[in-house]
Each structure stands twice: as C-alpha cells, then as structure tokens.
C-alpha cells in the first residue's frame, strides 16, 4: 500500500465514481429501466453463450452490432445466475470503466479539477442517457468506453513520445500501441459509430509518433491487436453473402431513403430533438414509438422552446470549445521549436482539438444520414460519442471560472462568476434528470410485475410455444428462461422480424401453438379471427393481454 499514493483529487474521483455505481445499482435492482424485446435478445444470447456453448458475433438479426454485452452477461450469469439484473451488471462495469477513462483523459489533457467536474456531470443523467447506459441495447456503453480509451492511450503516446528512452519506457510504449489497437478493434466490432474517434485518435498517433510507427515492432503491435479486437467482424465478412456484409448494411442504415432529401430537415430535427436528447435534457422527453412504455411529452410550444434553447446553448458551448482548442493549438504550433516541453504542449493541444473534432465529425455524419428524419429522438443514440467530448466542452467555462478568486477588473470577474454559475447549472440539470428517473421506479416495478405475471400465467396454462408481436416475443422468452418460446408475427399474422429464427421454426412446427398479444396490438385482427372460428380457438384476456389457444 505504501506505493499507492492517491492525491485528494483521486480520492474525490473514487468517491464520485463509487456514488455513480451505487445509483445505477439501485436502479437496476428495482428493475429500472423496464425491459423490452431488444434487451431480451441480448439476454437470450447471454444464456446461449453461458449454457449452450454459443459464440454469436453480432446481436441476433443485426450484422453490424457486436455481441460484447452478451458475453459480459454470460459471465455475470455464471457468477450471479441468469436474470435481468445480472445481464445489466455487465453494462454497469462498462460504464464505471468509462468514468475512470474519462477522468484520466480529462486529467491528461486538461486539469484535475476539470476532470472531477466532468465525471460529476456524467455520473448523473436524464432518462434517455441512463436507459442506454443500463439497458442492454448494443454498443453504446461500449462506444463510450473504447472511444475514450483510444483517445486516452493516443494522447499519452503523443505527449510522452521522444527519440530515445529506457528499455522500460520503450516496453510501455509497445504495450500502449497494442492497447490502442485492441481498444479500437473491440470498439469497431461493437458498433461502427466509434469510427470518428478511432480515426482522429489514430491521426494523433500519426502526427506525433510517426517515426516510431515506421519501426516494425510498434506497427506490428497496433496491427496485431487491432486484428484481434476486430477479428469477429473480419471472420463474419469473409463468409457473408453479397449485400449482407457489415459495410453494405452500415451504408444502408446511414443513407437509406436519403438520396434526394434536402439537408435542412435533417439539421432541424437534429437541432430540435436529437441534440437535447443525447446531451441530457431532462425536460419534455420524446417517445416516438407507441409500443415502448417510456415517458413522453406532447409537442407543445413550451417543450419546443425548452428543446431549442437547450440545443442552442449546447451548440454555443460547442463552438466556443472548437475556437479555444483551435486557437491554443495554433499558439502551441508556433512555439513548437522551443524545446521538449513545447513539443509536449503541442501534442496536448492537438489532442484537445482532435477530441472536439471527433465529436464534430460524428455529429456531421449523423446529420447527413437518414436517422434524423425518421425518429430523431430514438436515433440520438448514434451520437452518444458526443459525451466523450464533455471535458472539451466544459474547458472554456473552466478556464474562466478558475480565475474567480484572482484579482481582476469588473468585467473579467463577472465573466468568471457567470462561467462558474454555468458549470453549477450543468451539474444541477444533470442531477435533476437522475432525480426524475428515481421517481419512475414505481412505474418500472409495475411493468416488471405485469411482465412476470404474464409469464406465470402462460406457464400455468401450459403454453410453451406462442406467436406474438416483436416487442413481446424475445422479452417473453428471456424472462421465462426460455420456458416460453415465441415467434414474431406482423399485424396480419405473418412472420415478421424474427431475430432468432430458430424460435419461429420451433413455434411453427407445433400444431398447438398459441397467440399472445398486448391489448394495443392486433386487437381487431384477433377479435375478428376468434369470432370467425369460435370452435377452433379460445380467447383469454389477462391484464391487457390477448391469449388465444387452439381448442
């Protein structure tokens, strides 16, 4: 322990991260957020990995989103047993590691005080942010972690680079290159929305470490570890059918239906909905799917003003961050020949500029794509990488706020006080979002009880195979520990969007298969169907669910 020397900043950081972890542990222990079939798919995958020896590369039915969360869930199943809580422990681990990484990144590129403010803001969050941190939906917590790690490692390598060093220093740098390659590879496998951060952190390495990268060992470390991290993606695409490769699917998702669309609607939707949603606006949440039981708000004038004001303030801060980073990088470039410290200073300021540049690139790609046109709130998760640039956005405010106690004339002092108040307001708004989330716990518990009551009822009725809607099936299979197998059908009762095709094949082969639909799904079809065939089917209505059994 005598070698473990923690400063007051590290102790405070540990307390903040521990508090963040406790908050999220409380939420998932109370079944918040309520689950759905997308998360049920990851739960099923985790079960198959843990108990059937399966090795999925992607989320079932999606050939671009890696299965890392399912593997973490399988590990937690072995330790704590299969459950929704255990599945979410893997996501909690990813988020805690992200907080550690973002603290180290902010401390490396900026100051320890700003690093503490950064993790304080990120420790809390709105309903939307906490949902995508705690509900197993795919590569969003993975993107935060690996995107942060790529910039952290690249920044350390760039700042500490020098022509000669000890053998220990050289070995550490080799390990650093390998770690960057592994983090980049795993991030790309998990979700390709990380690419802007991988690309610009890689550019940072090329700018400041190009001499080392011309050598065999550093280049080999990067390429080998990158190949290891991305190997599942490589393996799949070597065997993929034409049009089913990850690149084709990704390009389709990025530009589907967007060939002749004017850019202005993309910009307006991103400004009015996507940016406030992903950056933690806790007020007037937007729900774009009637089947997802999330809180929503009407399209009122007050909500539009709130969203627009939030986005305007965020983009103003974003623009200030770009200007400050560009100006300081330019000043560091002019002084680059003043010695080793000047070169380190240039590397640090360049890393700051590329960090905010990564967020800018991610935002531009999002605006150009089709996501803002269809469901801009739901698709806001594609720019979750904006959170990685949080220290860069807070830096201009911190620059002025930290001079508040220094002697200054009236105008600079007012500016310092205003910046300090702005930082305080940002922290308070983030905390407000979490307080609102805790008020939703009773609703989450009620939904969880309804889901488990349905599982119990189906088992008591002897139903093991059933058809259902998309938002019913995989959730039902996971919560029942696959005692109830469900095949997805559309409103016209035809097969539709079955992520795990084997389930549908099993259900289809059973002549005694039942049907289970939420009251809001296929009501007219089911009622008409039963009325037309009263001798063939028996209808049971149970707490808002239609349960149709063949006689």
Coordinates of C-alpha atoms in Angstrom, one line a residue:
X1 CA 0.0 0.0 0.0
X2 CA 2.9 2.4 0.5
X3 CA 3.3 2.6 -3.3
X4 CA -0.3 3.5 -3.7
X5 CA -0.2 7.3 -3.3
X6 CA -3.6 8.9 -4.0
X7 CA -4.0 12.7 -4.1
X8 CA -7.1 14.4 -2.8
X9 CA -8.3 14.6 -6.5
X10 CA -8.1 10.8 -6.9
X11 CA -9.9 10.2 -3.6
X12 CA -12.7 12.6 -4.6
X13 CA -12.8 10.9 -8.1
X14 CA -13.1 7.5 -6.5
X15 CA -16.0 8.7 -4.3
X16 CA -17.8 10.2 -7.3
X17 CA -17.4 7.0 -9.3
X18 CA -18.5 4.9 -6.4
X19 CA -21.6 7.1 -5.9
X20 CA -22.4 6.8 -9.6
X21 CA -22.1 3.0 -9.4
X22 CA -24.4 2.9 -6.3
X23 CA -27.0 5.0 -8.1
X24 CA -27.1 2.6 -11.0
X25 CA -27.1 -0.5 -8.8
X26 CA -30.2 0.8 -7.0
X27 CA -31.9 1.5 -10.3
X28 CA -31.3 -1.9 -11.9
X29 CA -32.1 -3.7 -8.6
X30 CA -35.5 -2.0 -8.8
X31 CA -36.0 -3.1 -12.5
X32 CA -35.4 0.3 -13.9
X33 CA -35.4 0.8 -16.8
X34 CA -38.2 -1.5 -17.8
X35 CA -37.1 -4.2 -20.2
X36 CA -38.2 -4.9 -23.8
X37 CA -37.5 -7.4 -26.6
X38 CA -34.3 -5.7 -27.8
X39 CA -32.8 -6.3 -24.4
X40 CA -34.4 -9.7 -24.3
X41 CA -32.5 -10.6 -27.4
X42 CA -29.2 -9.9 -25.6
X43 CA -30.4 -11.8 -22.6
X44 CA -31.2 -14.8 -24.8
X45 CA -27.7 -14.5 -26.4
X46 CA -26.1 -14.4 -23.0
X47 CA -28.0 -17.6 -22.0
X48 CA -26.9 -19.4 -25.2
X49 CA -23.3 -18.3 -24.6
X50 CA -23.3 -19.3 -20.9
X51 CA -25.2 -22.6 -21.1
X52 CA -25.2 -23.8 -24.7
X53 CA -21.7 -23.0 -25.9
X54 CA -22.9 -20.5 -28.5
X55 CA -20.4 -17.9 -29.9
X56 CA -22.5 -15.2 -31.6
X57 CA -20.6 -12.5 -33.4
X58 CA -23.4 -10.0 -33.6
X59 CA -26.7 -9.3 -32.0
X60 CA -29.1 -11.8 -33.3
X61 CA -30.6 -10.4 -36.6
X62 CA -28.2 -7.5 -36.8
X63 CA -25.0 -7.9 -38.7
X64 CA -23.1 -4.8 -37.6
X65 CA -23.6 -4.6 -33.8
X66 CA -21.2 -6.7 -31.8
X67 CA -22.1 -9.2 -29.1
X68 CA -19.7 -8.0 -26.3
X69 CA -22.6 -7.1 -23.9
X70 CA -24.0 -10.7 -24.3
X71 CA -20.6 -12.2 -23.4
X72 CA -20.3 -9.9 -20.4
X73 CA -23.9 -11.0 -19.5
X74 CA -22.9 -14.7 -19.8
X75 CA -20.0 -14.1 -17.4
X76 CA -22.4 -12.5 -14.9
X77 CA -24.8 -15.3 -15.3
X78 CA -22.1 -17.8 -14.3
X79 CA -21.3 -15.7 -11.2
X80 CA -24.8 -14.5 -10.1
X81 CA -27.2 -16.7 -12.0
X82 CA -29.3 -15.8 -15.1
X83 CA -31.5 -12.7 -14.5
X84 CA -32.2 -9.3 -15.9
X85 CA -30.2 -7.8 -13.0
X86 CA -27.2 -10.0 -13.8
X87 CA -27.4 -9.1 -17.5
X88 CA -27.2 -5.4 -16.6
X89 CA -24.2 -5.8 -14.3
X90 CA -22.0 -6.1 -17.4
X91 CA -23.2 -2.7 -18.7
X92 CA -22.6 -1.2 -15.2
X93 CA -19.0 -2.5 -15.5
X94 CA -18.6 -0.8 -18.9
X95 CA -19.9 2.5 -17.6
X96 CA -17.7 2.5 -14.5
X97 CA -14.6 1.9 -16.6
X98 CA -15.8 4.7 -18.9
X99 CA -15.9 7.1 -16.0
X100 CA -12.4 6.0 -14.9
X101 CA -11.2 6.5 -18.5
X102 CA -12.8 9.9 -19.0
X103 CA -11.3 11.1 -15.7
X104 CA -7.8 10.1 -16.8
X105 CA -8.4 11.6 -20.2
X106 CA -9.5 14.9 -18.8
X107 CA -6.6 14.9 -16.3
X108 CA -4.1 14.2 -19.1
X109 CA -5.3 16.8 -21.5
X110 CA -6.6 19.5 -19.1
X111 CA -6.6 19.8 -15.3
X112 CA -7.6 17.5 -12.4
X113 CA -10.3 20.0 -11.3
X114 CA -12.0 19.8 -14.7
X115 CA -11.7 16.0 -14.6
X116 CA -13.7 16.0 -11.4
X117 CA -16.4 18.3 -12.8
X118 CA -16.5 16.1 -15.9
X119 CA -17.2 12.8 -14.1
X120 CA -19.7 14.6 -11.8
X121 CA -21.7 15.7 -14.8
X122 CA -21.5 12.3 -16.4
X123 CA -22.3 10.4 -13.2
X124 CA -25.9 11.6 -13.4
X125 CA -28.1 12.0 -16.4
X126 CA -31.6 12.0 -17.9
X127 CA -34.0 9.1 -18.5
X128 CA -32.6 8.7 -22.0
X129 CA -28.9 8.6 -21.0
X130 CA -29.4 6.3 -18.1
X131 CA -31.6 4.0 -20.2
X132 CA -28.8 3.5 -22.8
X133 CA -26.3 3.0 -20.0
X134 CA -28.3 0.3 -18.2
X135 CA -30.5 -1.4 -20.7
X136 CA -28.6 -3.9 -22.9
X137 CA -29.2 -2.4 -26.3
X138 CA -25.9 -2.8 -28.1
X139 CA -22.7 -0.9 -28.5
X140 CA -23.5 2.4 -26.8
X141 CA -21.7 1.9 -23.4
X142 CA -19.0 0.1 -25.4
X143 CA -18.6 3.2 -27.7
X144 CA -18.2 5.4 -24.7
X145 CA -15.5 3.2 -23.1
X146 CA -13.5 2.3 -26.2
X147 CA -13.8 5.7 -27.7
X148 CA -12.4 7.3 -24.5
X149 CA -9.6 4.7 -24.3
X150 CA -8.4 5.3 -27.8
X151 CA -8.0 9.0 -27.1
X152 CA -6.5 8.4 -23.7
X153 CA -3.9 6.0 -25.0
X154 CA -3.2 8.0 -28.1
X155 CA -2.8 11.2 -26.0
X156 CA -0.3 9.5 -23.6
X157 CA 1.7 8.1 -26.5
X158 CA 1.8 11.5 -28.3
X159 CA 2.7 13.6 -25.2
X160 CA 5.3 11.2 -23.9
X161 CA 6.9 10.4 -27.3
X162 CA 10.7 11.1 -27.6
X163 CA 13.5 9.9 -29.7
X164 CA 15.2 7.8 -27.0
X165 CA 14.2 6.2 -23.7
X166 CA 14.9 3.4 -21.3
X167 CA 14.0 -0.2 -22.1
X168 CA 11.1 0.0 -19.6
X169 CA 9.8 3.2 -21.3
X170 CA 10.1 1.5 -24.7
X171 CA 8.2 -1.6 -23.5
X172 CA 5.4 0.5 -22.0
X173 CA 5.1 2.3 -25.4
X174 CA 4.9 -1.0 -27.2
X175 CA 2.1 -2.1 -24.8
X176 CA 0.4 1.3 -25.4
X177 CA 0.4 0.8 -29.1
X178 CA -1.1 -2.7 -28.6
X179 CA -3.7 -1.4 -26.2
X180 CA -4.8 1.3 -28.6
X181 CA -5.2 -1.3 -31.4
X182 CA -7.2 -3.6 -29.1
X183 CA -9.5 -0.8 -27.9
X184 CA -10.0 0.4 -31.5
X185 CA -10.7 -3.1 -32.7
X186 CA -13.2 -4.0 -30.0
X187 CA -14.9 -0.7 -30.4
X188 CA -15.3 -1.1 -34.2
X189 CA -16.7 -4.6 -33.6
X190 CA -19.1 -3.4 -31.0
X191 CA -20.5 -0.6 -33.1
X192 CA -19.1 1.4 -36.0
X193 CA -20.4 4.7 -34.6
X194 CA -17.0 4.8 -32.9
X195 CA -15.1 5.3 -36.2
X196 CA -14.7 9.1 -35.9
X197 CA -13.0 8.7 -32.6
X198 CA -10.8 5.8 -33.8
X199 CA -9.9 7.8 -36.9
X200 CA -8.9 11.0 -35.2
X201 CA -7.1 9.4 -32.3
X202 CA -5.2 7.4 -35.0
X203 CA -4.4 10.7 -36.7
X204 CA -2.9 12.0 -33.4
X205 CA -0.6 9.0 -33.4
X206 CA 0.5 9.6 -37.0
X207 CA 1.2 13.2 -36.3
X208 CA 3.4 12.7 -33.2
X209 CA 4.5 9.1 -33.3
X210 CA 5.2 8.6 -37.0
X211 CA 8.9 7.9 -36.5
X212 CA 8.1 5.1 -34.1
X213 CA 5.4 3.7 -36.3
X214 CA 7.9 3.3 -39.1
X215 CA 9.6 0.6 -37.0
X216 CA 8.5 -3.0 -37.2
X217 CA 7.5 -3.7 -33.5
X218 CA 5.2 -0.7 -32.8
X219 CA 3.4 -1.1 -36.2
X220 CA 3.1 -4.8 -35.6
X221 CA 1.7 -4.2 -32.1
X222 CA -1.0 -2.0 -33.4
X223 CA -1.9 -4.2 -36.4
X224 CA -1.9 -7.4 -34.5
X225 CA -4.0 -6.1 -31.6
X226 CA -6.4 -4.3 -33.9
X227 CA -6.9 -7.6 -35.8
X228 CA -7.5 -9.4 -32.5
X229 CA -10.1 -6.9 -31.5
X230 CA -11.9 -6.8 -34.8
X231 CA -11.4 -10.5 -35.6
X232 CA -15.1 -11.4 -35.2
X233 CA -16.1 -8.7 -37.7
X234 CA -13.4 -9.9 -40.1
X235 CA -14.5 -13.6 -39.8
X236 CA -18.1 -12.8 -40.5
X237 CA -17.4 -10.6 -43.5
X238 CA -15.2 -13.3 -45.0
X239 CA -18.2 -15.6 -45.1
X240 CA -21.0 -13.0 -45.6
X241 CA -23.4 -13.2 -48.6
X242 CA -23.3 -10.3 -51.1
X243 CA -25.2 -7.4 -49.6
X244 CA -25.1 -8.9 -46.1
X245 CA -21.6 -7.8 -45.3
X246 CA -21.3 -5.2 -42.5
X247 CA -20.2 -2.4 -44.8
X248 CA -23.3 -2.7 -47.1
X249 CA -25.6 -2.9 -44.1
X250 CA -24.0 0.1 -42.4
X251 CA -24.2 2.1 -45.6
X252 CA -27.8 1.2 -46.0
X253 CA -28.5 2.3 -42.4
X254 CA -26.6 5.6 -43.0
X255 CA -28.2 6.6 -46.3
X256 CA -31.5 4.6 -46.8
X257 CA -34.1 6.9 -48.3
X258 CA -31.7 9.8 -48.2
X259 CA -30.6 10.2 -51.7
X260 CA -32.7 13.2 -52.7
X261 CA -33.6 14.5 -49.3
X262 CA -32.8 18.2 -48.6
X263 CA -30.4 18.8 -45.7
X264 CA -32.4 21.4 -43.9
X265 CA -35.0 18.9 -42.3
X266 CA -32.0 16.8 -41.1
X267 CA -30.5 19.9 -39.4
X268 CA -33.8 21.0 -37.8
X269 CA -34.6 17.5 -36.4
X270 CA -31.1 17.1 -35.1
X271 CA -31.2 20.6 -33.5
X272 CA -34.7 20.4 -32.1
X273 CA -34.7 16.7 -30.9
X274 CA -31.5 14.7 -31.2
X275 CA -29.0 17.0 -29.6
X276 CA -31.2 17.8 -26.5
X277 CA -32.0 14.1 -26.1
X278 CA -28.4 12.7 -26.2
X279 CA -26.9 15.6 -24.1
X280 CA -29.1 15.0 -21.1
X281 CA -32.1 17.4 -21.4
X282 CA -34.3 16.1 -18.6
X283 CA -37.4 18.0 -19.6
X284 CA -40.1 17.1 -22.1
X285 CA -38.8 13.6 -23.1
X286 CA -39.8 12.5 -26.5
X287 CA -41.2 9.0 -27.2
X288 CA -41.5 8.1 -30.9
X289 CA -42.9 4.5 -30.5
X290 CA -46.3 3.7 -29.1
X291 CA -45.2 0.3 -28.0
X292 CA -42.3 1.4 -25.8
X293 CA -43.5 2.3 -22.4
X294 CA -41.3 5.3 -21.9
X295 CA -42.4 8.8 -20.6
X296 CA -43.1 11.2 -23.3
X297 CA -44.3 14.8 -23.7
X298 CA -46.7 16.5 -26.1
X299 CA -45.4 18.7 -28.9
X300 CA -46.2 21.9 -27.0
X301 CA -44.8 25.3 -27.6
X302 CA -43.1 25.3 -24.1
X303 CA -41.4 21.9 -24.9
X304 CA -40.2 23.2 -28.3
X305 CA -38.8 26.3 -26.6
X306 CA -37.0 24.2 -24.0
X307 CA -35.5 21.8 -26.6
X308 CA -34.5 24.7 -28.8
X309 CA -32.9 26.7 -26.0
X310 CA -31.1 23.6 -24.7
X311 CA -29.7 22.8 -28.2
X312 CA -28.7 26.4 -28.8
X313 CA -26.8 26.6 -25.5
X314 CA -25.1 23.3 -26.2
X315 CA -24.0 24.3 -29.7
X316 CA -22.8 27.7 -28.5
X317 CA -20.6 26.0 -25.9
X318 CA -19.5 23.5 -28.7
X319 CA -18.5 26.4 -30.9
X320 CA -16.5 28.0 -28.1
X321 CA -14.8 24.7 -27.4
X322 CA -13.7 24.5 -31.1
X323 CA -12.4 28.1 -31.2
X324 CA -10.5 27.7 -27.9
X325 CA -9.0 24.4 -29.0
X326 CA -8.0 25.7 -32.4
X327 CA -6.5 28.9 -31.1
X328 CA -4.4 27.3 -28.4
X329 CA -3.3 24.6 -30.8
X330 CA -2.2 27.3 -33.2
X331 CA -0.2 29.1 -30.5
X332 CA 1.4 25.8 -29.5
X333 CA 2.3 25.1 -33.1
X334 CA 4.1 28.5 -33.4
X335 CA 6.1 27.7 -30.2
X336 CA 6.9 24.1 -31.2
X337 CA 10.7 24.6 -31.6
X338 CA 11.2 26.0 -28.1
X339 CA 12.2 22.6 -26.6
X340 CA 10.8 19.3 -25.4
X341 CA 8.1 20.9 -23.2
X342 CA 6.9 22.9 -26.1
X343 CA 6.5 19.7 -28.2
X344 CA 4.6 18.1 -25.4
X345 CA 2.4 21.2 -25.1
X346 CA 1.7 21.0 -28.9
X347 CA 0.8 17.3 -28.6
X348 CA -1.6 18.1 -25.7
X349 CA -3.3 20.9 -27.5
X350 CA -3.6 18.9 -30.7
X351 CA -5.2 16.1 -28.8
X352 CA -7.7 18.6 -27.4
X353 CA -8.5 19.8 -30.9
X354 CA -8.9 16.3 -32.4
X355 CA -11.1 15.3 -29.4
X356 CA -13.6 18.0 -30.2
X357 CA -13.1 17.3 -33.9
X358 CA -14.2 13.7 -33.4
X359 CA -17.4 14.9 -31.8
X360 CA -17.9 17.3 -34.7
X361 CA -17.3 14.6 -37.3
X362 CA -19.8 12.2 -35.5
X363 CA -22.4 15.0 -35.5
X364 CA -21.9 15.8 -39.2
X365 CA -22.2 12.2 -40.2
X366 CA -25.4 11.9 -38.1
X367 CA -27.0 15.0 -39.7
X368 CA -26.1 13.8 -43.2
X369 CA -27.6 10.4 -42.6
X370 CA -31.3 9.3 -42.6
X371 CA -31.6 8.9 -38.8
X372 CA -32.8 12.4 -38.0
X373 CA -35.6 12.2 -40.5
X374 CA -37.4 9.1 -39.1
X375 CA -37.1 9.0 -35.3
X376 CA -34.6 11.7 -34.2
X377 CA -35.0 11.0 -30.5
X378 CA -34.7 7.3 -30.7
X379 CA -31.8 7.6 -33.1
X380 CA -30.0 10.2 -31.0
X381 CA -28.1 7.2 -29.5
X382 CA -26.0 7.2 -32.7
X383 CA -24.2 10.3 -31.5
X384 CA -23.6 9.1 -28.0
X385 CA -19.9 9.8 -28.7
X386 CA -20.6 13.5 -28.0
X387 CA -20.3 12.6 -24.3
X388 CA -16.7 11.6 -24.8
X389 CA -16.0 15.3 -25.7
X390 CA -17.5 16.5 -22.4
X391 CA -14.2 17.8 -21.0
X392 CA -13.5 19.7 -24.2
X393 CA -16.9 21.4 -24.0
X394 CA -16.5 22.3 -20.3
X395 CA -13.0 23.6 -20.7
X396 CA -13.8 27.2 -21.8
X397 CA -16.1 27.6 -18.8
X398 CA -13.5 26.1 -16.5
X399 CA -10.8 28.4 -17.9
X400 CA -12.8 31.5 -16.8
X401 CA -14.4 30.0 -13.7
X402 CA -11.0 29.1 -12.1
X403 CA -9.9 32.8 -12.1
X404 CA -12.9 33.8 -9.9
X405 CA -10.8 34.2 -6.8
X406 CA -8.0 36.1 -8.6
X407 CA -7.7 39.8 -8.6
X408 CA -9.3 41.1 -11.8
X409 CA -11.3 44.1 -13.1
X410 CA -15.0 44.1 -13.1
X411 CA -15.8 42.6 -16.5
X412 CA -13.4 39.6 -16.2
X413 CA -14.8 39.0 -12.7
X414 CA -18.3 39.0 -14.0
X415 CA -17.3 36.6 -16.7
X416 CA -15.7 34.3 -14.2
X417 CA -18.7 34.3 -12.0
X418 CA -21.0 33.6 -15.0
X419 CA -18.8 30.7 -16.0
X420 CA -18.8 29.2 -12.5
X421 CA -22.6 29.5 -12.4
X422 CA -22.9 27.9 -15.8
X423 CA -20.9 24.9 -14.6
X424 CA -23.1 24.7 -11.5
X425 CA -26.2 24.8 -13.6
X426 CA -25.0 22.0 -15.8
X427 CA -24.3 19.8 -12.8
X428 CA -27.7 20.6 -11.3
X429 CA -29.5 19.8 -14.5
X430 CA -27.7 16.5 -14.7
X431 CA -28.7 15.7 -11.2
X432 CA -32.3 16.8 -11.9
X433 CA -32.5 14.2 -14.6
X434 CA -31.5 11.5 -12.2
X435 CA -34.0 12.6 -9.6
X436 CA -36.7 12.4 -12.2
X437 CA -35.6 8.9 -13.0
X438 CA -35.9 7.8 -9.4
X439 CA -39.5 8.9 -9.4
X440 CA -40.1 6.4 -12.2
X441 CA -39.1 3.4 -10.2
X442 CA -42.7 2.5 -9.1
X443 CA -43.8 2.5 -12.7
X444 CA -40.8 0.3 -13.7
X445 CA -41.7 -2.1 -10.9
X446 CA -45.3 -2.2 -12.0
X447 CA -44.3 -3.0 -15.6
X448 CA -41.9 -5.7 -14.4
X449 CA -44.6 -7.3 -12.3
X450 CA -47.0 -7.3 -15.3
X451 CA -44.4 -9.0 -17.4
X452 CA -43.7 -11.7 -14.8
X453 CA -47.4 -12.2 -14.2
X454 CA -47.9 -12.9 -17.9
X455 CA -45.0 -15.4 -17.8
X456 CA -46.5 -17.1 -14.8
X457 CA -50.0 -17.2 -16.4
X458 CA -48.7 -18.7 -19.6
X459 CA -46.8 -21.4 -17.7
X460 CA -49.9 -22.2 -15.6
X461 CA -51.9 -22.5 -18.8
X462 CA -49.3 -25.0 -20.2
X463 CA -48.3 -22.6 -23.1
X464 CA -44.7 -23.2 -24.1
X465 CA -44.9 -22.1 -27.8
X466 CA -46.7 -19.0 -28.9
X467 CA -46.8 -16.3 -31.6
X468 CA -46.6 -12.6 -30.6
X469 CA -45.6 -9.1 -31.6
X470 CA -42.0 -8.0 -31.8
X471 CA -42.0 -6.2 -28.5
X472 CA -43.4 -9.2 -26.8
X473 CA -41.5 -12.2 -28.1
X474 CA -37.8 -12.0 -27.1
X475 CA -38.7 -10.4 -23.8
X476 CA -41.1 -13.2 -23.0
X477 CA -38.5 -15.8 -23.9
X478 CA -35.8 -14.3 -21.8
X479 CA -37.9 -13.6 -18.7
X480 CA -39.3 -17.1 -18.8
X481 CA -35.8 -18.5 -19.1
X482 CA -36.8 -19.9 -22.5
X483 CA -39.7 -21.9 -21.0
X484 CA -41.9 -20.0 -23.3
X485 CA -40.7 -19.8 -26.9
X486 CA -42.2 -17.1 -29.1
X487 CA -42.2 -16.4 -32.9
X488 CA -42.8 -12.9 -34.1
X489 CA -45.7 -12.2 -36.5
X490 CA -47.0 -8.9 -38.0
X491 CA -50.4 -7.3 -37.7
X492 CA -51.6 -9.6 -40.4
X493 CA -50.2 -12.6 -38.5
X494 CA -47.4 -13.3 -41.0
X495 CA -43.8 -13.9 -39.9
X496 CA -42.0 -10.6 -39.2
X497 CA -38.6 -9.6 -37.9
X498 CA -37.6 -12.7 -36.0
X499 CA -34.1 -12.0 -34.7
X500 CA -33.6 -15.6 -33.6
X501 CA -35.1 -17.7 -36.5
X502 CA -34.9 -21.0 -34.6
X503 CA -37.6 -19.8 -32.2
X504 CA -40.0 -19.2 -35.1
X505 CA -39.2 -22.6 -36.7
X506 CA -40.0 -24.3 -33.4
X507 CA -43.2 -22.4 -32.9
X508 CA -44.3 -23.0 -36.5
X509 CA -43.8 -26.8 -36.2
X510 CA -46.1 -27.1 -33.2
X511 CA -49.8 -27.5 -34.2
X512 CA -50.9 -26.4 -30.7
X513 CA -49.1 -23.1 -30.8
X514 CA -51.0 -20.2 -29.1
X515 CA -51.0 -16.5 -29.7
X516 CA -50.2 -13.7 -27.2
X517 CA -50.7 -10.1 -28.0
X518 CA -50.8 -6.9 -26.0
X519 CA -54.2 -5.2 -26.0
X520 CA -52.9 -2.5 -28.2
X521 CA -51.5 -5.0 -30.8
X522 CA -53.7 -6.6 -33.4
X523 CA -56.9 -6.1 -31.4
X524 CA -59.2 -6.0 -34.4
X525 CA -57.5 -8.9 -36.2
X526 CA -57.6 -11.2 -33.1
X527 CA -61.2 -10.4 -32.1
X528 CA -62.4 -11.0 -35.7
X529 CA -60.3 -14.2 -36.0
X530 CA -61.7 -15.7 -32.9
X531 CA -65.3 -14.6 -33.7
X532 CA -65.0 -16.3 -37.1
X533 CA -63.5 -19.5 -35.6
X534 CA -65.2 -19.9 -32.2
X535 CA -64.9 -23.7 -32.3
X536 CA -61.2 -23.6 -33.0
X537 CA -59.8 -21.0 -30.6
X538 CA -60.4 -20.0 -27.0
X539 CA -59.7 -16.4 -26.1
X540 CA -58.5 -15.3 -22.6
X541 CA -58.0 -11.7 -21.7
X542 CA -55.4 -11.3 -18.9
X543 CA -54.4 -7.9 -17.6
X544 CA -54.4 -6.2 -21.1
X545 CA -53.1 -9.3 -23.0
X546 CA -54.9 -11.4 -25.5
X547 CA -54.1 -15.1 -25.1
X548 CA -55.5 -17.2 -27.9
X549 CA -55.3 -21.0 -27.6
X550 CA -56.3 -23.6 -30.2
X551 CA -59.1 -25.8 -28.9

